[in-house]
PDB file of C-alpha atoms and ligand atoms in Angstrom:
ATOM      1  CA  UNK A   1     -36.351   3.411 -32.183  1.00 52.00           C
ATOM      2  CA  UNK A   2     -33.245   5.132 -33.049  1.00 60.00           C
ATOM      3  CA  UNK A   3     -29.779   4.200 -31.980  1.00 58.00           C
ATOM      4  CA  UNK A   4     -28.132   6.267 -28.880  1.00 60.00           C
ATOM      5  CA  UNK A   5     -24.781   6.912 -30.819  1.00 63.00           C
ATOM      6  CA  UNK A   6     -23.553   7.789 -27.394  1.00 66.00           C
ATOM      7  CA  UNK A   7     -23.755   4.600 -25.809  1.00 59.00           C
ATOM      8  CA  UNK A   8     -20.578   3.250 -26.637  1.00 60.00           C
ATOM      9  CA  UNK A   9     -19.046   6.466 -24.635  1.00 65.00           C
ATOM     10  CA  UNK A  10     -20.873   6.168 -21.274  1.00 67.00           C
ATOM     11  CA  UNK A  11     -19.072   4.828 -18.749  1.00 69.00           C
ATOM     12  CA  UNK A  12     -20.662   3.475 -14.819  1.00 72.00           C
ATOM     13  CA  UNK A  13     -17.379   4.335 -12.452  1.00 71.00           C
ATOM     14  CA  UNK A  14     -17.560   4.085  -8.724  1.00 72.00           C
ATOM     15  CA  UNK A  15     -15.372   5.657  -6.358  1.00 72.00           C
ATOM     16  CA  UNK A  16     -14.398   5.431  -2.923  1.00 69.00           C
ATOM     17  CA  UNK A  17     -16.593   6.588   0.057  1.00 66.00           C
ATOM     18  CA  UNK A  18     -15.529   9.800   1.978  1.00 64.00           C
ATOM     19  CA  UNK A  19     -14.407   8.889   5.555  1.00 62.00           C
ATOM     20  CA  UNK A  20     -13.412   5.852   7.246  1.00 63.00           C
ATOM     21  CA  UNK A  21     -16.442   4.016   5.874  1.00 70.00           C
ATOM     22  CA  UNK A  22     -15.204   2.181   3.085  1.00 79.00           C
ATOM     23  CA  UNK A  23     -11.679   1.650   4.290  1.00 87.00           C
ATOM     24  CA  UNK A  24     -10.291  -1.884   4.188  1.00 89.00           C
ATOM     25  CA  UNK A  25      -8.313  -1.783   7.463  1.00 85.00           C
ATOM     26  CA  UNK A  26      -6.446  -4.771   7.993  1.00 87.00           C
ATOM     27  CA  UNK A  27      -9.204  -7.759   6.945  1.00 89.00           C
ATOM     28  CA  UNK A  28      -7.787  -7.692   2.828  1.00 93.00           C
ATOM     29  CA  UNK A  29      -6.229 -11.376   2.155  1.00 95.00           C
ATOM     30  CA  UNK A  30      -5.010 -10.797  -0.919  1.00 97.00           C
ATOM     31  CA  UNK A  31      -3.078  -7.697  -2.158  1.00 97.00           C
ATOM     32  CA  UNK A  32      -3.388  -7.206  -6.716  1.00 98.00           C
ATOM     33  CA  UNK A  33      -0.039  -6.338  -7.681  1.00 97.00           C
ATOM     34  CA  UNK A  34       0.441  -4.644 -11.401  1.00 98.00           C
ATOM     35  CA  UNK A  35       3.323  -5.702 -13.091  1.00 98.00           C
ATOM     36  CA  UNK A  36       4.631  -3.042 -15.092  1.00 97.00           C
ATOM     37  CA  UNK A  37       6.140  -5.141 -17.713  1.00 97.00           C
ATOM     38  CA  UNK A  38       3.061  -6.590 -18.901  1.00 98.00           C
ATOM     39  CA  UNK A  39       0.700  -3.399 -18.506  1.00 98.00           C
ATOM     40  CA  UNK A  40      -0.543  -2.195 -21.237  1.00 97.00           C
ATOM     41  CA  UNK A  41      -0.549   1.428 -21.237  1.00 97.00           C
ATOM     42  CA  UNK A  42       2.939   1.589 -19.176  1.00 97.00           C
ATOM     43  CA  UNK A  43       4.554  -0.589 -21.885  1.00 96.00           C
ATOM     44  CA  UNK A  44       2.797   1.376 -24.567  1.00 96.00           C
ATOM     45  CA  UNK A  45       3.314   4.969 -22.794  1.00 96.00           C
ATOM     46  CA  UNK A  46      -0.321   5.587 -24.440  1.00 95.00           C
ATOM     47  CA  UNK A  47      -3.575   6.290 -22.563  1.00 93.00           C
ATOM     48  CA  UNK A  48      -5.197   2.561 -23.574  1.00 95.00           C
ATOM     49  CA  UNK A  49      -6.872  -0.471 -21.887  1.00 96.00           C
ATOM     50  CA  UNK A  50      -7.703   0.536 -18.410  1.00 96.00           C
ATOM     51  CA  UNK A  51      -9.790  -2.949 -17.618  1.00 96.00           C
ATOM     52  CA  UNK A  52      -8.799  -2.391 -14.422  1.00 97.00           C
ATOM     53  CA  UNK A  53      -9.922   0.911 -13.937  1.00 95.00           C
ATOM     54  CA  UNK A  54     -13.506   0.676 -15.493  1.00 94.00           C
ATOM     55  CA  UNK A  55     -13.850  -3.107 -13.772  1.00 94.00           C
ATOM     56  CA  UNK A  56     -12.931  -1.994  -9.958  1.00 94.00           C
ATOM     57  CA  UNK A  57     -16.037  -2.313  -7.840  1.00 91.00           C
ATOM     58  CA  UNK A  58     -14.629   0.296  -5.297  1.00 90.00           C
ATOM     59  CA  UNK A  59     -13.196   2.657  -8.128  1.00 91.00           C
ATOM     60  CA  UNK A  60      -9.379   2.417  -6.372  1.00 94.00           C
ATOM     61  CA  UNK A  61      -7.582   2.356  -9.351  1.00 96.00           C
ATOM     62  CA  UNK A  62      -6.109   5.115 -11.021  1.00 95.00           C
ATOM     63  CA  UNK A  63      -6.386   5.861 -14.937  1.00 95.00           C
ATOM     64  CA  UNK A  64      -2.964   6.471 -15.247  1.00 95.00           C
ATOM     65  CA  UNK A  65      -0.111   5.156 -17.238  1.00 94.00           C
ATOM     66  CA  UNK A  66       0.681   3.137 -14.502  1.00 94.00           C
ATOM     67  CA  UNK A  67      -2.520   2.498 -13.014  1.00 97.00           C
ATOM     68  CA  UNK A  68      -2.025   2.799  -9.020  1.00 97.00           C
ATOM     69  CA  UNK A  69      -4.457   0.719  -6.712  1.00 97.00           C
ATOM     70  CA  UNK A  70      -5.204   2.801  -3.047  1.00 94.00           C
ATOM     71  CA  UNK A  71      -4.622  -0.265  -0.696  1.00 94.00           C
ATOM     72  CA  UNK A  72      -6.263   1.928   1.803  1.00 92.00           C
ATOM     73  CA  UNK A  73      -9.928   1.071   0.043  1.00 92.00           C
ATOM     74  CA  UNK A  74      -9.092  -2.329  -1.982  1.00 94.00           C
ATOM     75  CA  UNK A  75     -11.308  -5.120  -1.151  1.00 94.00           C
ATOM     76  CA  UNK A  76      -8.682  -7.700  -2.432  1.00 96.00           C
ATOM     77  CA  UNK A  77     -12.099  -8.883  -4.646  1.00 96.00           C
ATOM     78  CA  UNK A  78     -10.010 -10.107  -7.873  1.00 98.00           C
ATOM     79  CA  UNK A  79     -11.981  -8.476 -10.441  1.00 97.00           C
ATOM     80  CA  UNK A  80      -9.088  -6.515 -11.760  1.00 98.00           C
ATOM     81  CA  UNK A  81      -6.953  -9.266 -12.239  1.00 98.00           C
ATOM     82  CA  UNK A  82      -9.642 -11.745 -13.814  1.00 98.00           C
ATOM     83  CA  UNK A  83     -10.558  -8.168 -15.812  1.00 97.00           C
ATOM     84  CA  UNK A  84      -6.717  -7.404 -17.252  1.00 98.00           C
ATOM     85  CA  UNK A  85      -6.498  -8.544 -20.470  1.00 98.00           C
ATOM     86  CA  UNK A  86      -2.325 -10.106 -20.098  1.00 98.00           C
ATOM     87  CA  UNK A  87      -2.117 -11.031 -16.795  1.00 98.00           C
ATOM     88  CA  UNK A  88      -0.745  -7.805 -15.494  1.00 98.00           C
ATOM     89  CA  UNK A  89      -2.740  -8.232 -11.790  1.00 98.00           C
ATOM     90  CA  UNK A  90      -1.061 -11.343  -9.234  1.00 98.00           C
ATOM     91  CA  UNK A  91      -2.958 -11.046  -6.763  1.00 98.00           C
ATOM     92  CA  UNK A  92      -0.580 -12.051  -3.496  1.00 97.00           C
ATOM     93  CA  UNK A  93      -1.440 -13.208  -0.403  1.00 96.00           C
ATOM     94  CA  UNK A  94      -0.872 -10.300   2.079  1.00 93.00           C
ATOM     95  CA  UNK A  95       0.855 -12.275   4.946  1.00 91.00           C
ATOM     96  CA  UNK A  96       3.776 -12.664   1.628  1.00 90.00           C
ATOM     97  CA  UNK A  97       3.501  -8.597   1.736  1.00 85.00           C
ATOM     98  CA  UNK A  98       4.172  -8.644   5.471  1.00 83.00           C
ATOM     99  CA  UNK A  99       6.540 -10.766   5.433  1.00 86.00           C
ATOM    100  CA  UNK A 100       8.342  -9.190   2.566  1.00 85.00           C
ATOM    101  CA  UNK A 101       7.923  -5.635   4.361  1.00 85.00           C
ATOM    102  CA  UNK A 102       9.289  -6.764   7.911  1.00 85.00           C
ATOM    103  CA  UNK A 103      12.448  -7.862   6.400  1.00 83.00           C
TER     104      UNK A 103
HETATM  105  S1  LIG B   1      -6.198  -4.055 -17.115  1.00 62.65           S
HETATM  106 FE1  LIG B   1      -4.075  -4.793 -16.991  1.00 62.65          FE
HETATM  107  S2  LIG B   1      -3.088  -4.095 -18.877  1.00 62.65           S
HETATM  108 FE2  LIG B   1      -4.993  -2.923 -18.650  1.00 62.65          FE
HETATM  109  S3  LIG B   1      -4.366  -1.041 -17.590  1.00 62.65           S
HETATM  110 FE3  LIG B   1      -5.011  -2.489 -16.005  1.00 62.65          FE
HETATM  111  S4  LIG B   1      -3.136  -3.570 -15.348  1.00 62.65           S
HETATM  112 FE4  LIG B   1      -2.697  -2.529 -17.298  1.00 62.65          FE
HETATM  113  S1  LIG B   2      -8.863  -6.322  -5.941  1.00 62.65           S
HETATM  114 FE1  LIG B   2     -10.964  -5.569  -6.262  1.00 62.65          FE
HETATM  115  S2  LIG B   2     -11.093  -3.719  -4.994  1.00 62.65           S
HETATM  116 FE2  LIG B   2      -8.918  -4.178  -5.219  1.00 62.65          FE
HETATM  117  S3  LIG B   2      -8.234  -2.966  -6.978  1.00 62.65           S
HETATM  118 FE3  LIG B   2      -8.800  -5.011  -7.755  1.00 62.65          FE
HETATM  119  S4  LIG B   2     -10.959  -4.825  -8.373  1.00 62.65           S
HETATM  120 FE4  LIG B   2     -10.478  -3.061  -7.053  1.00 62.65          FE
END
């Protein structure tokens, strides 16, 4: 059988579901946070890595420099963060968030 020399390129991505069906509401207990100073492709200013991106079961992550999770459809699952190659994701409890935003 000969070898699909495209395989390495293909890529399964999900994305969010139009409407209010796949919103998260208020029911997420923990929050992924990226920390800049360990993410790749912001430290690097290059287009690399993206874990977090191809690993995201609801597809809420942005491939950007600075990837940018939509807390409007996060799950608060953990993938990303188990998925992120230096430890980029802390995933924080959201009653911290709260807390931290009523202040
Ligand atoms: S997996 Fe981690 S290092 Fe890679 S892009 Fe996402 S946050 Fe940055
Ligand atoms: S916690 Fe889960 S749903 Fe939220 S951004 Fe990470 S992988 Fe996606």
């Amino acid at each position: 059988m000969e070898k699909d020399k495209t395989f390495a390129n293909r890529k399964s991505h999900s994305e969010p579901g139009p409407g209010d069906g796949g919103r998260t509401g208020s029911w997420r207990v923990l929050r992924p946070v990226i920390d800049p100073e360990k993410c790749i492709p912001a430290k690097t200013n290059k287009k690399a890595c993206f874990s977090c991106w191809i690993f995201c079961p609801d597809g809420v992550i942005t491939k950007t420099k600075l990837p940018v999770i939509d807390y409007e459809y996060c799950k608060g699952c953990g993938i990303c963060a188990e998925e992120c190659p230096t430890g980029a994701i802390t995933m924080v409890e959201e009653t911290l968030v709260i807390m931290e935003e009523e202040k």
